[in-house]
């Protein structure tokens, strides 16, 4: 008990010194800061604000005198009338919370002109007037005005209306030279003191509350500390008892135990000594390193224990017995901290043959289970290109093998069909990232290609490193195809649904009108003149009563041989059936089918009918939906038929924009239509000449390859063909140049204009064998300058359109290998992206330029080139096997290259710019003008201009990331 009291006294002394005294000093310092610094500061601040207030008030009151003096100068008032008016106004000027603060006026004699609370002083000479302290305050005011024109004067004065209460006052006076007057007002310093007193009281209360809270906290801490120490002393006593019991148990353990502190062996049990053949005395003299055969491994655990090693650390090793033999054992190392010293507990267990036998039996059971499930399961050794260690029957079937022997020479990394996908997997494996359900293309052992979903999970090998991967593989080729078809159908249904839920105003046409007395002949002439399919018949009071359509003329005039001089009332259809203009297209279609009508009239909000929708318009609108256009493309046999379809694409795009389709949907649909047209053109071109001598691929470049065509996209394409013997090269080259010319000519006839830069398959520079293409890209990547790369940038956006797809894939894989670790190439490519400056100034204004045809415009295509350039740059750097800008951004986000907010910003900006670009070009087409990319900011509304400025600034900011990532600096 005595010992316990001594311990408690030590704890209390330590607690008082460490907590109570510092807390008390801090509180005292807090109070001193408040009363010595904060309160004086606030007092000075309040006084300064008050002084500024009366100065501004005096200036405001003085402005009344200035205004009245101006009226005297303008001969509106006499000087006497103006002064009387000034006196009356100033006398009634009051301010303050109680409206008892006032202004007074004297002249320079000084003589009182007006004082609201001391009327008896009016007209009195104030030269000898002094406050209770003897200060001649009015003479002081005159002197202050004479010297500075204005200023502050302090003195003693009665408190507001109470003449018995004299307090200090500070006034601000200002002279009005034209009249020889002085106007002033003041503050009572008593009010300032009251404010300071209130502030002091509040701070005092706050200080007391804080002190009380700190006291409670200290009391709580003291109580907790005492209770804790009591428990600690009790536990310490129990721990000593437990230690003795534990020592007995450790000595009787069937495992060896060694305790190490500061790299020195401080304890061991006899099991270890007996296991290795030592006596207790002999083992006591040995170091832990004396019994370990793999000293480096254990030394590494001790040295790296702070950061790199995760504990407990388990491994198999050999121990050195007294006779020099090696004894296999299982060691587990755990970290401890004993009385402030870092150390380790080493548990040593003899490996039992029975355990190995049980493990073998469990492995056989596991193999039996895995070989009877449909999911492919395997294990690969990562240190040897992914050599298969274990593989079940389902995985063999997916990969295409039959037995274990076939897989002895098969390596997991060699199964990847696409080199870019292979590099992505290798990168994730290198950084020990588990792979979860990633879709890749696998080349089976029989040469066929499948879509497979793989998952990889790292496991610890015997050496304590991640040497192995357990994997799962599933053939998802059928599911992938089904998903693609489902997406296509869903998109088509969505567009069809969007179309049919639009207002009938979307397809409305103007309609002719006549009255009931109009002759049939006149009505026909009017319809022809107005190019109208129908005509509304009105009564004399302009009320619509019927309608006549083109079909009515055939049924009711020609067949019945009706006289054309008769009135239209004889043949019109009545009553008139109409829908309001906010009705939807599907409602019009249902009503037409129900009433068996060919036209529906549209009624505006005023009840008037001036527009009409026909069943033919609805059919044409639906026929322009993408799926129907693609069917028409595949069925086309002539270039003229393809041209008709091409002309209808802008109409379809206008319809898509009207129904609210997103930019990525519009560009994807345009890309699909363009691909189908190109494929059909290639087929038609091949039909007129002999069979190609070798396999070839027709590839798209630039925006066509990215699937980002607009209505101003020209041809950017090329040809790749297989290698041929040297003696056949010239003939094969001539053949493919002729084929390229035919394809380019026919595409031009359809509507895809020739490329001004001649980047087309008919150009000998871009009609090359696969080896020539590889050499060309090698020159660009290794030897090119930034200018050369700018010219060749569209060639890094490649997509197979027709022909042998393996050629385009082979070239793409080769480019991926070439650019790997080519820092100078990416440096130059980044320079090109950084050279594209968004058209916005430092001050947030649009930077515009003028051409002969357009004034004050910016090129929206150049801005979009910045986004596509960013996506291309990072995709090439990180082996992203996509060509579409949006798909590249999505993949870069998935790989963690772009953060979520960065990917979203670039995606949203690209979609907004693309939609604005399409709208701009469609407007030009509607006005029968050539579409372009030049936009005048003044033609946009305020929201559009604000959004564009935000986009331009965001892209400018993103260029700093590019500069840092590829140049190592922020430019």
PDB file of N, CA and C in Angstrom, residues 155-188:
ATOM      1  N   UNK A 155     -13.808  68.758 -26.444  1.00  0.00           N
ATOM      2  CA  UNK A 155     -14.213  69.711 -25.401  1.00  0.00           C
ATOM      3  C   UNK A 155     -15.240  69.021 -24.516  1.00  0.00           C
ATOM      4  N   UNK A 156     -15.728  69.739 -23.492  1.00  0.00           N
ATOM      5  CA  UNK A 156     -16.773  69.245 -22.602  1.00  0.00           C
ATOM      6  C   UNK A 156     -18.101  69.893 -22.996  1.00  0.00           C
ATOM      7  N   UNK A 157     -19.186  69.049 -22.992  1.00  0.00           N
ATOM      8  CA  UNK A 157     -20.487  69.593 -23.424  1.00  0.00           C
ATOM      9  C   UNK A 157     -21.587  68.801 -22.734  1.00  0.00           C
ATOM     10  N   UNK A 158     -22.784  69.435 -22.674  1.00  0.00           N
ATOM     11  CA  UNK A 158     -23.911  68.747 -22.058  1.00  0.00           C
ATOM     12  C   UNK A 158     -24.273  67.502 -22.862  1.00  0.00           C
ATOM     13  N   UNK A 159     -24.733  66.433 -22.170  1.00  0.00           N
ATOM     14  CA  UNK A 159     -25.089  65.171 -22.813  1.00  0.00           C
ATOM     15  C   UNK A 159     -26.505  65.261 -23.401  1.00  0.00           C
ATOM     16  N   UNK A 160     -26.566  65.426 -24.732  1.00  0.00           N
ATOM     17  CA  UNK A 160     -27.820  65.535 -25.493  1.00  0.00           C
ATOM     18  C   UNK A 160     -28.716  66.623 -24.893  1.00  0.00           C
ATOM     19  N   UNK A 161     -29.933  66.315 -24.401  1.00  0.00           N
ATOM     20  CA  UNK A 161     -30.854  67.333 -23.892  1.00  0.00           C
ATOM     21  C   UNK A 161     -30.653  67.618 -22.407  1.00  0.00           C
ATOM     22  N   UNK A 162     -29.800  66.853 -21.730  1.00  0.00           N
ATOM     23  CA  UNK A 162     -29.599  66.989 -20.283  1.00  0.00           C
ATOM     24  C   UNK A 162     -28.494  68.001 -20.007  1.00  0.00           C
ATOM     25  N   UNK A 163     -28.889  69.236 -19.637  1.00  0.00           N
ATOM     26  CA  UNK A 163     -27.916  70.314 -19.423  1.00  0.00           C
ATOM     27  C   UNK A 163     -27.118  70.127 -18.141  1.00  0.00           C
ATOM     28  N   UNK A 164     -27.579  69.216 -17.279  1.00  0.00           N
ATOM     29  CA  UNK A 164     -26.862  68.982 -16.009  1.00  0.00           C
ATOM     30  C   UNK A 164     -25.761  67.933 -16.139  1.00  0.00           C
ATOM     31  N   UNK A 165     -25.800  67.205 -17.227  1.00  0.00           N
ATOM     32  CA  UNK A 165     -24.839  66.109 -17.428  1.00  0.00           C
ATOM     33  C   UNK A 165     -23.781  66.541 -18.446  1.00  0.00           C
ATOM     34  N   UNK A 166     -22.584  66.919 -17.953  1.00  0.00           N
ATOM     35  CA  UNK A 166     -21.511  67.412 -18.819  1.00  0.00           C
ATOM     36  C   UNK A 166     -20.519  66.264 -19.055  1.00  0.00           C
ATOM     37  N   UNK A 167     -20.234  65.981 -20.330  1.00  0.00           N
ATOM     38  CA  UNK A 167     -19.347  64.856 -20.689  1.00  0.00           C
ATOM     39  C   UNK A 167     -18.386  65.299 -21.782  1.00  0.00           C
ATOM     40  N   UNK A 168     -17.272  64.512 -21.980  1.00  0.00           N
ATOM     41  CA  UNK A 168     -16.351  64.832 -23.086  1.00  0.00           C
ATOM     42  C   UNK A 168     -17.042  64.608 -24.442  1.00  0.00           C
ATOM     43  N   UNK A 169     -16.719  65.479 -25.394  1.00  0.00           N
ATOM     44  CA  UNK A 169     -17.307  65.374 -26.732  1.00  0.00           C
ATOM     45  C   UNK A 169     -16.229  65.679 -27.773  1.00  0.00           C
ATOM     46  N   UNK A 170     -16.346  64.998 -28.898  1.00  0.00           N
ATOM     47  CA  UNK A 170     -15.425  65.234 -30.014  1.00  0.00           C
ATOM     48  C   UNK A 170     -16.252  65.629 -31.225  1.00  0.00           C
ATOM     49  N   UNK A 171     -15.965  66.815 -31.803  1.00  0.00           N
ATOM     50  CA  UNK A 171     -16.728  67.312 -32.954  1.00  0.00           C
ATOM     51  C   UNK A 171     -15.832  67.464 -34.164  1.00  0.00           C
ATOM     52  N   UNK A 172     -16.501  67.377 -35.322  1.00  0.00           N
ATOM     53  CA  UNK A 172     -15.815  67.631 -36.596  1.00  0.00           C
ATOM     54  C   UNK A 172     -16.459  68.867 -37.205  1.00  0.00           C
ATOM     55  N   UNK A 173     -15.635  69.870 -37.549  1.00  0.00           N
ATOM     56  CA  UNK A 173     -16.149  71.134 -38.106  1.00  0.00           C
ATOM     57  C   UNK A 173     -15.571  71.334 -39.498  1.00  0.00           C
ATOM     58  N   UNK A 174     -16.382  72.011 -40.334  1.00  0.00           N
ATOM     59  CA  UNK A 174     -15.957  72.290 -41.707  1.00  0.00           C
ATOM     60  C   UNK A 174     -16.461  73.671 -42.103  1.00  0.00           C
ATOM     61  N   UNK A 175     -15.585  74.449 -42.680  1.00  0.00           N
ATOM     62  CA  UNK A 175     -15.950  75.812 -43.076  1.00  0.00           C
ATOM     63  C   UNK A 175     -16.595  75.871 -44.438  1.00  0.00           C
ATOM     64  N   UNK A 176     -17.558  76.780 -44.591  1.00  0.00           N
ATOM     65  CA  UNK A 176     -18.160  77.056 -45.904  1.00  0.00           C
ATOM     66  C   UNK A 176     -17.782  78.487 -46.267  1.00  0.00           C
ATOM     67  N   UNK A 177     -16.739  78.631 -47.073  1.00  0.00           N
ATOM     68  CA  UNK A 177     -16.069  79.901 -47.316  1.00  0.00           C
ATOM     69  C   UNK A 177     -16.998  80.936 -47.932  1.00  0.00           C
ATOM     70  N   UNK A 178     -17.878  80.483 -48.860  1.00  0.00           N
ATOM     71  CA  UNK A 178     -18.724  81.440 -49.602  1.00  0.00           C
ATOM     72  C   UNK A 178     -19.616  82.245 -48.659  1.00  0.00           C
ATOM     73  N   UNK A 179     -20.078  81.618 -47.568  1.00  0.00           N
ATOM     74  CA  UNK A 179     -20.978  82.321 -46.638  1.00  0.00           C
ATOM     75  C   UNK A 179     -20.291  82.687 -45.324  1.00  0.00           C
ATOM     76  N   UNK A 180     -19.040  82.250 -45.161  1.00  0.00           N
ATOM     77  CA  UNK A 180     -18.350  82.528 -43.907  1.00  0.00           C
ATOM     78  C   UNK A 180     -18.935  81.746 -42.747  1.00  0.00           C
ATOM     79  N   UNK A 181     -19.450  80.545 -43.006  1.00  0.00           N
ATOM     80  CA  UNK A 181     -20.083  79.712 -41.973  1.00  0.00           C
ATOM     81  C   UNK A 181     -19.175  78.536 -41.608  1.00  0.00           C
ATOM     82  N   UNK A 182     -19.460  78.026 -40.397  1.00  0.00           N
ATOM     83  CA  UNK A 182     -18.835  76.778 -39.944  1.00  0.00           C
ATOM     84  C   UNK A 182     -19.959  75.836 -39.538  1.00  0.00           C
ATOM     85  N   UNK A 183     -19.961  74.605 -40.129  1.00  0.00           N
ATOM     86  CA  UNK A 183     -20.962  73.606 -39.760  1.00  0.00           C
ATOM     87  C   UNK A 183     -20.266  72.444 -39.073  1.00  0.00           C
ATOM     88  N   UNK A 184     -20.878  71.902 -38.022  1.00  0.00           N
ATOM     89  CA  UNK A 184     -20.234  70.818 -37.299  1.00  0.00           C
ATOM     90  C   UNK A 184     -21.222  69.884 -36.624  1.00  0.00           C
ATOM     91  N   UNK A 185     -20.715  68.727 -36.262  1.00  0.00           N
ATOM     92  CA  UNK A 185     -21.456  67.752 -35.463  1.00  0.00           C
ATOM     93  C   UNK A 185     -20.446  66.948 -34.662  1.00  0.00           C
ATOM     94  N   UNK A 186     -20.901  66.244 -33.615  1.00  0.00           N
ATOM     95  CA  UNK A 186     -19.945  65.554 -32.765  1.00  0.00           C
ATOM     96  C   UNK A 186     -20.466  64.256 -32.185  1.00  0.00           C
ATOM     97  N   UNK A 187     -19.562  63.554 -31.529  1.00  0.00           N
ATOM     98  CA  UNK A 187     -19.917  62.317 -30.832  1.00  0.00           C
ATOM     99  C   UNK A 187     -19.562  62.474 -29.362  1.00  0.00           C
ATOM    100  N   UNK A 188     -20.338  61.779 -28.517  1.00  0.00           N
ATOM    101  CA  UNK A 188     -20.049  61.783 -27.089  1.00  0.00           C
ATOM    102  C   UNK A 188     -19.096  60.629 -26.798  1.00  0.00           C
TER     103      UNK A 188
END
